[in-house]
Tab-separated table of N, CA and C and ligand atoms in Angstrom:
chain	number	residue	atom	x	y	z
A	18	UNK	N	10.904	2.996	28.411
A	18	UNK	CA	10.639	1.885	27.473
A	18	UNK	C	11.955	1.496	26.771
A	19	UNK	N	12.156	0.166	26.707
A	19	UNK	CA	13.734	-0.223	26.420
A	19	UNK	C	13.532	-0.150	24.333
A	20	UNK	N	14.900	0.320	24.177
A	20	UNK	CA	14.638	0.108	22.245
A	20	UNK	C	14.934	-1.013	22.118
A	21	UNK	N	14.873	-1.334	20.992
A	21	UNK	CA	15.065	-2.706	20.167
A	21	UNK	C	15.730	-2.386	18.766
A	22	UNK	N	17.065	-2.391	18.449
A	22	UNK	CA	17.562	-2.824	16.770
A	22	UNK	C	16.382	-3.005	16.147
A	23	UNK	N	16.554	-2.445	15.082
A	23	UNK	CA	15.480	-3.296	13.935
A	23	UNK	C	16.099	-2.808	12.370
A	24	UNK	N	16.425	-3.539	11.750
A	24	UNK	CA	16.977	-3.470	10.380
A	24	UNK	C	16.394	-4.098	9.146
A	25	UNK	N	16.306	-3.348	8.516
A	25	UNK	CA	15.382	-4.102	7.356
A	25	UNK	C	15.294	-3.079	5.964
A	26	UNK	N	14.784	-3.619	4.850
A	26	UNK	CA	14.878	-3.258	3.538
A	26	UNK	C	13.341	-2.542	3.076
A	27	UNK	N	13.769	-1.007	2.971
A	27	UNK	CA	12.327	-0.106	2.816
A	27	UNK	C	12.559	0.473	1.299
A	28	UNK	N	11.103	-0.263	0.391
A	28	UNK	CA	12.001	-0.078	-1.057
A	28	UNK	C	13.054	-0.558	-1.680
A	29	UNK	N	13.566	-1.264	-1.086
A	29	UNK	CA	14.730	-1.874	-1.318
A	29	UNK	C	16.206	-1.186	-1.005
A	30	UNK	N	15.851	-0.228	0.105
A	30	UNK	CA	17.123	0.450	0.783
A	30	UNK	C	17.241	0.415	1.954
A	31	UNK	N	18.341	0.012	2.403
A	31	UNK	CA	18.557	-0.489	3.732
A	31	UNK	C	18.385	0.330	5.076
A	32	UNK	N	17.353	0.099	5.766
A	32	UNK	CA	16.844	1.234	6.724
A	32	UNK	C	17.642	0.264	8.143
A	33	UNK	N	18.069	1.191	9.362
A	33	UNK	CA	18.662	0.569	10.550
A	33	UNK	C	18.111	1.217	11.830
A	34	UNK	N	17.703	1.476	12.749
A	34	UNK	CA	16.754	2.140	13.698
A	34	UNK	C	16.546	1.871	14.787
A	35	UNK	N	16.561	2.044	16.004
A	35	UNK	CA	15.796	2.058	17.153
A	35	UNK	C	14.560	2.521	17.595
A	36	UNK	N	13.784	1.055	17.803
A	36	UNK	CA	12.462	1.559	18.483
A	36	UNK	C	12.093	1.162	19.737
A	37	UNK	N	11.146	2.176	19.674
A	37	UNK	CA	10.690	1.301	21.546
A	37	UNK	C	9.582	0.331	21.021
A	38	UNK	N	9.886	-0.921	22.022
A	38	UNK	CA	9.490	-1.880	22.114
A	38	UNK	C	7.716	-1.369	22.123
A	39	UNK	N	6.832	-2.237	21.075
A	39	UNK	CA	5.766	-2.184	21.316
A	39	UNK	C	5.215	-1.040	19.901
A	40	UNK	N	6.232	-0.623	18.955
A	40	UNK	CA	5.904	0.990	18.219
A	40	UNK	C	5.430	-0.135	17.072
A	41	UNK	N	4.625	0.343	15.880
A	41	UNK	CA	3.884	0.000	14.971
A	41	UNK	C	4.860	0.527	13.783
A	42	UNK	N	4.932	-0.791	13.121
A	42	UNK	CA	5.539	-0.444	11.629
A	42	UNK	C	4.976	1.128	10.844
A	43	UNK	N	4.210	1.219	11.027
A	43	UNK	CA	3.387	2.105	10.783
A	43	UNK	C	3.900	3.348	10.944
A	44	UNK	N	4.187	3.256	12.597
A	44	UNK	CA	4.840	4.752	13.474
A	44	UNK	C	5.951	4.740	12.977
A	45	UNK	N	6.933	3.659	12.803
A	45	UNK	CA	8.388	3.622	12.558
A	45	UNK	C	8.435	4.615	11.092
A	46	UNK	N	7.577	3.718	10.516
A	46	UNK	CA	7.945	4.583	8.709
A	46	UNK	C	6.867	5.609	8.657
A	47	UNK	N	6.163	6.280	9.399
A	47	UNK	CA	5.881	7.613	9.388
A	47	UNK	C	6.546	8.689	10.464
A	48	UNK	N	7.040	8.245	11.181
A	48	UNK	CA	7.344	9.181	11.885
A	48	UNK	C	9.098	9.667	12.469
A	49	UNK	N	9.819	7.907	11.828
A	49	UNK	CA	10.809	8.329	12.577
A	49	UNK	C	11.843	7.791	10.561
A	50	UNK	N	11.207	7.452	9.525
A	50	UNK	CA	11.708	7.407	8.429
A	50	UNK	C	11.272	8.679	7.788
A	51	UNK	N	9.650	8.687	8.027
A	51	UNK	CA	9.836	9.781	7.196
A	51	UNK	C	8.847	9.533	5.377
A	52	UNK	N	8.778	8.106	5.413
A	52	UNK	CA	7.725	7.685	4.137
A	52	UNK	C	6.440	7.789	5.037
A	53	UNK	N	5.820	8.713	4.669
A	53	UNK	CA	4.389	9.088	5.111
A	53	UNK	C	3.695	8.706	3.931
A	54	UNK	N	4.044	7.269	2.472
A	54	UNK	CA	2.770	7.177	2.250
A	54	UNK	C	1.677	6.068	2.852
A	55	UNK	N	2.412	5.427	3.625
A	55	UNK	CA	1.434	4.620	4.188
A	55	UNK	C	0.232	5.596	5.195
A	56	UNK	N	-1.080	5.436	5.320
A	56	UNK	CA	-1.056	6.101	5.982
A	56	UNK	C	-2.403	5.679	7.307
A	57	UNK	N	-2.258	6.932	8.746
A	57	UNK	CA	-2.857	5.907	9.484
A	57	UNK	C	-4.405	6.227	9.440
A	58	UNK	N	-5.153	5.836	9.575
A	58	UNK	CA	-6.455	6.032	9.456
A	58	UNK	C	-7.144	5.603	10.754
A	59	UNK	N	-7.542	4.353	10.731
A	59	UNK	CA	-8.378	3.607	12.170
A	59	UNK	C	-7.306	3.475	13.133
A	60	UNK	N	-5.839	2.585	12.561
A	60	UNK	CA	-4.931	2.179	13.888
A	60	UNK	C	-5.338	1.235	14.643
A	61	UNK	N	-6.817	0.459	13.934
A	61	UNK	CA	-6.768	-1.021	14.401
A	61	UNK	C	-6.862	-2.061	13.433
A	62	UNK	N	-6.837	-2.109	12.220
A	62	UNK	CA	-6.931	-2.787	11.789
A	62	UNK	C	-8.094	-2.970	10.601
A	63	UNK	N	-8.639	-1.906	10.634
A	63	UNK	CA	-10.050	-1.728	9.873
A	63	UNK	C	-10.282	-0.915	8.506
A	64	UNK	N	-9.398	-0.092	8.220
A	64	UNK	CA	-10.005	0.512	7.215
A	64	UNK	C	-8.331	0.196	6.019
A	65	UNK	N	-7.407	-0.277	6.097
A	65	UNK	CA	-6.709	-0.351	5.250
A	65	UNK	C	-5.393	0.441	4.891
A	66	UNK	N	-6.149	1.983	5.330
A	66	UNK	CA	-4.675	2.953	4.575
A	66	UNK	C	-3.553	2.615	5.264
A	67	UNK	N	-3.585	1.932	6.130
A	67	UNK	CA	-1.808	1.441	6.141
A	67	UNK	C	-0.829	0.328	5.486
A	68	UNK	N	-1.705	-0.230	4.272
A	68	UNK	CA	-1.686	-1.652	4.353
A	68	UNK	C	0.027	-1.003	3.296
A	69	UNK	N	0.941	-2.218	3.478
A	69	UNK	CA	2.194	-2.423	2.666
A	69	UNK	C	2.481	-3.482	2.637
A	70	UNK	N	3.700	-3.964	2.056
A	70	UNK	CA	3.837	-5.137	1.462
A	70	UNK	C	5.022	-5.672	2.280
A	71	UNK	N	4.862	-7.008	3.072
A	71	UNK	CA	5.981	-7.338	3.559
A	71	UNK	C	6.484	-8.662	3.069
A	72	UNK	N	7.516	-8.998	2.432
A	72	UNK	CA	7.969	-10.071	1.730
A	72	UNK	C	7.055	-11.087	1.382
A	73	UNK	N	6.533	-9.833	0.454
A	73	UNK	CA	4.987	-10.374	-0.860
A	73	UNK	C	4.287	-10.302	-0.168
A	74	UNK	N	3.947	-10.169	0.975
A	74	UNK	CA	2.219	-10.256	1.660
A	74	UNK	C	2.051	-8.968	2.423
A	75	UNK	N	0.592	-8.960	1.379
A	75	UNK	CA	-0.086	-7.783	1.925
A	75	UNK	C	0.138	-7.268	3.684
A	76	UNK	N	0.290	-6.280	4.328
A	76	UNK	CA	0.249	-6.755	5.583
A	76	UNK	C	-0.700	-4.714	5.885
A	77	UNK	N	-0.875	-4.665	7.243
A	77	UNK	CA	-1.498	-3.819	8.208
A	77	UNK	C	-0.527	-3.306	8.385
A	78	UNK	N	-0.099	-2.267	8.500
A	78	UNK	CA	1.677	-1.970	9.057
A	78	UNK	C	1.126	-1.478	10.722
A	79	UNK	N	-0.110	-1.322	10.631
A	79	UNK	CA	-0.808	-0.064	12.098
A	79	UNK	C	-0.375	-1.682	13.035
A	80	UNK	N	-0.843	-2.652	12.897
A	80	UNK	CA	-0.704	-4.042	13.314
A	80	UNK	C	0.809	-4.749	13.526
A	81	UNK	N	1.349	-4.060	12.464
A	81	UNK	CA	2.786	-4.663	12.706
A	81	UNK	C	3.626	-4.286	13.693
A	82	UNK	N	3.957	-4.842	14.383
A	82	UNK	CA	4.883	-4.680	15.648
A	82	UNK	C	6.466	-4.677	14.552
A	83	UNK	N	6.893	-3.192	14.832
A	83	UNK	CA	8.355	-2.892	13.946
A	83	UNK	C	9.531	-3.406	14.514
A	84	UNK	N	9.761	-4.408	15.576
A	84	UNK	CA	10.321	-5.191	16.161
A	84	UNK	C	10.376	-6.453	15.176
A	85	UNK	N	9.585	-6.817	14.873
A	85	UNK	CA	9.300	-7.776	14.027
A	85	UNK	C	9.553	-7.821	13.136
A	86	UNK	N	9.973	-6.803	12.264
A	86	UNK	CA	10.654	-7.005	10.385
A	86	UNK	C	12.278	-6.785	10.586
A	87	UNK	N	12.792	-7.297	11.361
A	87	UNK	CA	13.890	-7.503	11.093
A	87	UNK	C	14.327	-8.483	9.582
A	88	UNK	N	15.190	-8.010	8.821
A	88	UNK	CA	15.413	-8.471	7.618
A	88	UNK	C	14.322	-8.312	6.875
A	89	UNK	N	13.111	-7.987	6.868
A	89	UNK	CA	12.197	-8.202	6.311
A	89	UNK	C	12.372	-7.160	4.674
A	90	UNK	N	11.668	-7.591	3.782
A	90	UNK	CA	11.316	-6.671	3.010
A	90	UNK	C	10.860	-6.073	2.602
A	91	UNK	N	10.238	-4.035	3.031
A	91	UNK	CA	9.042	-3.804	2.668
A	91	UNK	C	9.148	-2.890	1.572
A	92	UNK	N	7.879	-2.528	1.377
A	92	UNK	CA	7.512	-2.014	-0.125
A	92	UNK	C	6.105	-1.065	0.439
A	93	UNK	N	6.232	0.131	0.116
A	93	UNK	CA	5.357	1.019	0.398
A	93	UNK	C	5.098	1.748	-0.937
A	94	UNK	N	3.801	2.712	-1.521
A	94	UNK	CA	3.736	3.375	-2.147
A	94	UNK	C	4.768	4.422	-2.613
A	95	UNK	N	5.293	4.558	-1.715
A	95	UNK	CA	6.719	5.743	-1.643
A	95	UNK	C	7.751	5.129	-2.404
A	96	UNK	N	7.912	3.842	-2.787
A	96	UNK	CA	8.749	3.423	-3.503
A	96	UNK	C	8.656	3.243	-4.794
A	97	UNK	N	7.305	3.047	-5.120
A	97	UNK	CA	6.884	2.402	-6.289
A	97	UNK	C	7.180	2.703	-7.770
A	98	UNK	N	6.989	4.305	-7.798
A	98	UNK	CA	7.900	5.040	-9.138
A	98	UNK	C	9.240	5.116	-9.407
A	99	UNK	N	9.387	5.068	-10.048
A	99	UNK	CA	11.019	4.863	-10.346
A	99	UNK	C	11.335	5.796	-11.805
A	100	UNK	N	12.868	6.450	-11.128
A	100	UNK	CA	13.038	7.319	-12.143
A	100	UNK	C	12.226	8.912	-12.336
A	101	UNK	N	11.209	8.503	-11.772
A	101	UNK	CA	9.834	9.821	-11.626
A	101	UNK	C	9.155	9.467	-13.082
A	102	UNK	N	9.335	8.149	-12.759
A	102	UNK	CA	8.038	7.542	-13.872
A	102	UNK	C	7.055	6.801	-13.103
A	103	UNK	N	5.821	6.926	-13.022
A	103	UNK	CA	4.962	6.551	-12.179
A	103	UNK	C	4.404	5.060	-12.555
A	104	UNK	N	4.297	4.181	-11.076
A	104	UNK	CA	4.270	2.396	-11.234
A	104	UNK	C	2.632	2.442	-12.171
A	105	UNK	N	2.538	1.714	-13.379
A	105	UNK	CA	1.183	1.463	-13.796
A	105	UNK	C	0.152	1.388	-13.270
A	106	UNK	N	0.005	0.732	-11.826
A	106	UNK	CA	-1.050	1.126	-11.235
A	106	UNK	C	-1.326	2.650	-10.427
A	107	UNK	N	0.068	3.111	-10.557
A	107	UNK	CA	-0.429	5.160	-10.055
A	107	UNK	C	-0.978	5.501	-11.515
A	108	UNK	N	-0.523	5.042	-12.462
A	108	UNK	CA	-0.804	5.786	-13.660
A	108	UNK	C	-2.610	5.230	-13.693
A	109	UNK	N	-2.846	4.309	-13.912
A	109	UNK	CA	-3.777	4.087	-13.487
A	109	UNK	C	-5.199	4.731	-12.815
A	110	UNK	N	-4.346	4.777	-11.662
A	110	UNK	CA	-5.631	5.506	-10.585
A	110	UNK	C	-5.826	7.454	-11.440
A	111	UNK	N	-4.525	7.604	-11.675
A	111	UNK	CA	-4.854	8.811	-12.064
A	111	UNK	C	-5.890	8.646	-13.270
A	112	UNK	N	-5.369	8.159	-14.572
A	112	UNK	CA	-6.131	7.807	-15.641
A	112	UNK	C	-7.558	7.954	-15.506
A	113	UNK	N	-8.341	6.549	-14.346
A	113	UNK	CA	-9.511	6.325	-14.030
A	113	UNK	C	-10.288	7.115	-13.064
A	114	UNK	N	-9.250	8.054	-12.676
A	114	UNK	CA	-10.187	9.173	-11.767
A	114	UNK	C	-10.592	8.223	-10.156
A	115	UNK	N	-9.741	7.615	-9.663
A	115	UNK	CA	-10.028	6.432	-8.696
A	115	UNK	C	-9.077	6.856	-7.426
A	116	UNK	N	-8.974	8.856	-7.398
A	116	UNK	CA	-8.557	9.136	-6.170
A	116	UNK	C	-9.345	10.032	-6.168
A	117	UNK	N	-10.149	10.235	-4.844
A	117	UNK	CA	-10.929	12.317	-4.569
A	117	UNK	C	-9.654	12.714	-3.406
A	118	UNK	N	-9.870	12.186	-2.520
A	118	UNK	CA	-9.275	12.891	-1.337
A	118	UNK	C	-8.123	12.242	-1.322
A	119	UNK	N	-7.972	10.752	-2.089
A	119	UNK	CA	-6.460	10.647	-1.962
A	119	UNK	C	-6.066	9.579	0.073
A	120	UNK	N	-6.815	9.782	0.820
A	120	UNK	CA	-6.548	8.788	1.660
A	120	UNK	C	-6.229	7.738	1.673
A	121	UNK	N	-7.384	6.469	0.748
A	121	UNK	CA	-6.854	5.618	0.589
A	121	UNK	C	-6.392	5.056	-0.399
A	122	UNK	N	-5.942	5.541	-0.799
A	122	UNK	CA	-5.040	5.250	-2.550
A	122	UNK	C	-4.128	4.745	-2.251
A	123	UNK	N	-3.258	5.197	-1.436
A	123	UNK	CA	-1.805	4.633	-1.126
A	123	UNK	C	-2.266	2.682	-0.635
A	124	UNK	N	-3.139	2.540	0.308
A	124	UNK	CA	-2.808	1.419	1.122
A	124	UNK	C	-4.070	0.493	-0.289
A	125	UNK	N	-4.731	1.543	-1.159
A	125	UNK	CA	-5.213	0.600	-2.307
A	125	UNK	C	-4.539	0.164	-3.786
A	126	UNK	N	-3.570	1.214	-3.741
A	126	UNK	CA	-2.734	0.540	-4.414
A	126	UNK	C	-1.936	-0.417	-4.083
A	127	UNK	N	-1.644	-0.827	-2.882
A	127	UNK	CA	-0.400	-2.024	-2.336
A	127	UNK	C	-1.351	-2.659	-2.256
A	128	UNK	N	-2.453	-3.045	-2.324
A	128	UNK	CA	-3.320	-3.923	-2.079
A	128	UNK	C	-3.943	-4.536	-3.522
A	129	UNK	N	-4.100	-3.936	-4.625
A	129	UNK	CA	-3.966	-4.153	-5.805
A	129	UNK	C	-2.718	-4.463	-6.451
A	130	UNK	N	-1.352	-4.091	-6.104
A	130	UNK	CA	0.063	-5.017	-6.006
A	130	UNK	C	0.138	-5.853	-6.128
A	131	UNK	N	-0.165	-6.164	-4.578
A	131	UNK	CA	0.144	-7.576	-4.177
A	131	UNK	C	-0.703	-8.316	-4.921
A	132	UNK	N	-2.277	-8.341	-4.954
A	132	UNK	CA	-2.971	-8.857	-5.745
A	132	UNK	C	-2.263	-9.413	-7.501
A	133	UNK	N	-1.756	-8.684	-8.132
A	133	UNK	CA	-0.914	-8.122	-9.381
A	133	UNK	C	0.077	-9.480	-9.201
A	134	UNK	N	1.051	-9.021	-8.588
A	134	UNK	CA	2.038	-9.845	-8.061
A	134	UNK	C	2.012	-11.152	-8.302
A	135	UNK	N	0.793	-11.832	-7.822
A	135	UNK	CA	0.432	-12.878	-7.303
A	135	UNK	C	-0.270	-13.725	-8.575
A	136	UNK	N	-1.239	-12.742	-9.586
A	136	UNK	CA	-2.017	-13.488	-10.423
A	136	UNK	C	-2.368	-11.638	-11.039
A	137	UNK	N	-1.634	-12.142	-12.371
A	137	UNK	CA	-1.466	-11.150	-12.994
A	137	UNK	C	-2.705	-10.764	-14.206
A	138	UNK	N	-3.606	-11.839	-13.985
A	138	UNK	CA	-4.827	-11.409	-15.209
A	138	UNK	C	-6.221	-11.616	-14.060
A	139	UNK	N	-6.699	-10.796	-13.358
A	139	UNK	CA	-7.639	-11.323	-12.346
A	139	UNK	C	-8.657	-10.357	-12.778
A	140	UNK	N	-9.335	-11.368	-12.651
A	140	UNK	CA	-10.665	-11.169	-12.772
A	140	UNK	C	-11.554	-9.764	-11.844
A	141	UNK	N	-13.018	-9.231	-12.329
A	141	UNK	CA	-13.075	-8.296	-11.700
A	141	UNK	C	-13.431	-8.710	-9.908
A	142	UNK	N	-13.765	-10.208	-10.206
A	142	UNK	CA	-14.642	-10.660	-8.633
A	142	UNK	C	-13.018	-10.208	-7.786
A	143	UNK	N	-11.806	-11.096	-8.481
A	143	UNK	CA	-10.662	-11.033	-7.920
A	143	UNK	C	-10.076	-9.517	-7.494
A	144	UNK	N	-10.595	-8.800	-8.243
A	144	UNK	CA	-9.962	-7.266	-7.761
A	144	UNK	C	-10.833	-6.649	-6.478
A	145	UNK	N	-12.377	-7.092	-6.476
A	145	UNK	CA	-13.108	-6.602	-5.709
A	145	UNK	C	-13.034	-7.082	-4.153
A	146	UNK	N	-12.215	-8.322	-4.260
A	146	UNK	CA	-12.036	-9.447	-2.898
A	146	UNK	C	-10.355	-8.517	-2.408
A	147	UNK	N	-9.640	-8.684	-3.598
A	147	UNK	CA	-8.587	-8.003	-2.933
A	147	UNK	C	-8.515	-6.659	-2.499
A	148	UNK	N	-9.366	-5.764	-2.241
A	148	UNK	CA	-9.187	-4.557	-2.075
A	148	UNK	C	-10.582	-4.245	-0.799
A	149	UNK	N	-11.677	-5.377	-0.418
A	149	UNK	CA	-12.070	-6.117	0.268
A	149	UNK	C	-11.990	-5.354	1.734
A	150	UNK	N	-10.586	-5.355	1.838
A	150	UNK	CA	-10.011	-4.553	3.194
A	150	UNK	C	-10.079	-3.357	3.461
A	151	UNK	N	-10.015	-2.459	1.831
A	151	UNK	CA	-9.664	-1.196	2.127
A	151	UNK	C	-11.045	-0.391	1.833
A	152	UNK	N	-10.878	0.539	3.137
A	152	UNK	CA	-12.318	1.582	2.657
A	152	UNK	C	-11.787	2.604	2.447
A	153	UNK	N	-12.812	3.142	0.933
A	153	UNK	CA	-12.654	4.512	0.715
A	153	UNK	C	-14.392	5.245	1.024
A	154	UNK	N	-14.111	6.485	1.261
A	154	UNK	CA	-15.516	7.466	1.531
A	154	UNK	C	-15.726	7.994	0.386
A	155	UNK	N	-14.813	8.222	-0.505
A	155	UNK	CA	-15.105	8.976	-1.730
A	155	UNK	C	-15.616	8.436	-3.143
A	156	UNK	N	-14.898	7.365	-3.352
A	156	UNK	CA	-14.921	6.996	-5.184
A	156	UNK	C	-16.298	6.270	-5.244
A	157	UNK	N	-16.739	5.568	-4.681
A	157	UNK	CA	-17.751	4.261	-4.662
A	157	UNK	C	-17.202	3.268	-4.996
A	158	UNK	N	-15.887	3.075	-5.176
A	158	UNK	CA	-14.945	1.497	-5.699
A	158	UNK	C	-15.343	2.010	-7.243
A	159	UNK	N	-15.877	2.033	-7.827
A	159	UNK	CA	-16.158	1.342	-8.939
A	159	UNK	C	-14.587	2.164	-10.211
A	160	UNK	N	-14.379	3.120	-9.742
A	160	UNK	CA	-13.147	3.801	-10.600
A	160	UNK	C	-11.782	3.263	-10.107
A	161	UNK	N	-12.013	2.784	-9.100
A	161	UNK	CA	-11.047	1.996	-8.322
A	161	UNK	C	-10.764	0.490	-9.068
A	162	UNK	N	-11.798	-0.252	-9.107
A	162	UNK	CA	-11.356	-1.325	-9.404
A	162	UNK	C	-11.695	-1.646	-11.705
A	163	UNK	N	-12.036	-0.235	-11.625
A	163	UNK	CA	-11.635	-0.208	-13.046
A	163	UNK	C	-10.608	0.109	-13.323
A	164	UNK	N	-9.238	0.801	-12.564
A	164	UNK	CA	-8.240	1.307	-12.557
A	164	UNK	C	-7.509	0.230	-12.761
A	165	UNK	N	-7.508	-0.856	-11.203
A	165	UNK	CA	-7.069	-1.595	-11.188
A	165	UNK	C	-7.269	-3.115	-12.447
A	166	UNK	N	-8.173	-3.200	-13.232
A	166	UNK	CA	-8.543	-4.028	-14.390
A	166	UNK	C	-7.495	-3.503	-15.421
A	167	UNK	N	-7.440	-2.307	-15.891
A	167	UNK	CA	-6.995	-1.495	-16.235
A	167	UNK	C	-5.262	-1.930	-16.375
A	168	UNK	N	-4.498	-1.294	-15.157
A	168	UNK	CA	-3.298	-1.919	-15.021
A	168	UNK	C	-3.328	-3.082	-15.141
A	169	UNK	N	-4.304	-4.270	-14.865
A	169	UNK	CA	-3.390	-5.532	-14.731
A	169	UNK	C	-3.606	-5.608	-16.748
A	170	UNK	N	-4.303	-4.917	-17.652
A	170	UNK	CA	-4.510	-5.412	-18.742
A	170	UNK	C	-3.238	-4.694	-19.341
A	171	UNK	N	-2.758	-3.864	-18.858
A	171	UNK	CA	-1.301	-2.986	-19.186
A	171	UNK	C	-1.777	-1.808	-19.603
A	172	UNK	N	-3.422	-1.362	-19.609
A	172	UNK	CA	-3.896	-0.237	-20.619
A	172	UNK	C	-4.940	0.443	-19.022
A	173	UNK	N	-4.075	1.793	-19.555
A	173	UNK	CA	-4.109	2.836	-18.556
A	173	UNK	C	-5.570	4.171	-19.118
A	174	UNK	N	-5.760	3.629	-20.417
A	174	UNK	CA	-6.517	4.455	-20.827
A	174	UNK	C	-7.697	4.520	-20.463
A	175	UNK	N	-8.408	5.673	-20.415
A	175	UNK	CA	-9.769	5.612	-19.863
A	175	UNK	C	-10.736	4.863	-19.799
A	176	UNK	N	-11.542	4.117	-19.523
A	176	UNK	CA	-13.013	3.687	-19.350
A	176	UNK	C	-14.003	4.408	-19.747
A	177	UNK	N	-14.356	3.930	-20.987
A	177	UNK	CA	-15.745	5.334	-21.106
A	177	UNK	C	-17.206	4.736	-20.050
B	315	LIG	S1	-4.641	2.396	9.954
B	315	LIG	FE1	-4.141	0.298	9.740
B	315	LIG	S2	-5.956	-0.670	9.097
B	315	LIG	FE2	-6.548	1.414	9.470
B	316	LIG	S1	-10.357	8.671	-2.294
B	316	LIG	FE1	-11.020	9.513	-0.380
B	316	LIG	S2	-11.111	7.793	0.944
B	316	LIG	FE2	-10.747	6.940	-1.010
């Protein structure tokens, strides 16, 4: 299988690599970077934990052909703290109790991000559409998208 260059901005640090033609953004940054928080779950497209952010849009990384982000800019959970101060929406999920097993947290927090990003006072219909994609087995959503209400209001504190 022939490689392909592929260069691009992970977190905002300049990653450079060879892949074989046909490998999944996904495989690239778990297996040959080394940020395992995206993570894979279905590998078609269905349940979310891979989802990251590619120059602002939500994306599938299991879907992304890593040929394809050349220049691109991504943003994974693995980046998000800074300093080893944790991004408001990790503080968040912890706060609201809106991880058990922790699977899909990672690809529900970039998915509540981007959401963030985009329209920074949203409503609860708006949190429940954006996250839409991602399944969890554990929480029932509902600590999830109180988490996420939560961060976008800047207040991390509990929900009674
Ligand atoms: S692993 Fe990508 S959507 Fe499930
Ligand atoms: S916390 Fe386990 S799948 Fe969501």
């Amino acid at each position: 299988m022939p490689k392909v260059p592929v260069q691009f901005a992970l977190n905002g640090e300049e990653k450079a690599e060879f892949v074989e033609s046909g490998t999944s953004l996904l495989t690239l940054l778990r297996d040959k970077i080394g940020d395992t928080s995206p993570k894979g779950g279905c590998h078609q497209g269905t349940c979310g934990a891979c989802s990251v952010i590619i120059d602002g849009e939500l994306k599938l990384s299991c879907l992304v052909l890593a040929e394809t982000c050349g220049n691109a800019s991504v943003q994974t959970t693995g980046g998000l703290a800074a300093d080893g101060v944790l991004h408001p929406l990790q503080r968040a999920f912890l706060d609201h109790f809106a991880a058990q097993c922790g699977f899909c947290t990672p690809g529900m927090i970039m998915a509540a991000k981007a959401l963030l990003d985009r329209n920074p006072d949203p409503t609860r219909e708006d949190v429940v559409e954006a996250i839409s994609g991602n399944i969890c087995r554990c929480t029932g959503y509902e600590p999830i998208i109180q988490a996420v209400m939560a961060a976008a209001q800047g207040n991390s504190q509990r929900v009674a």
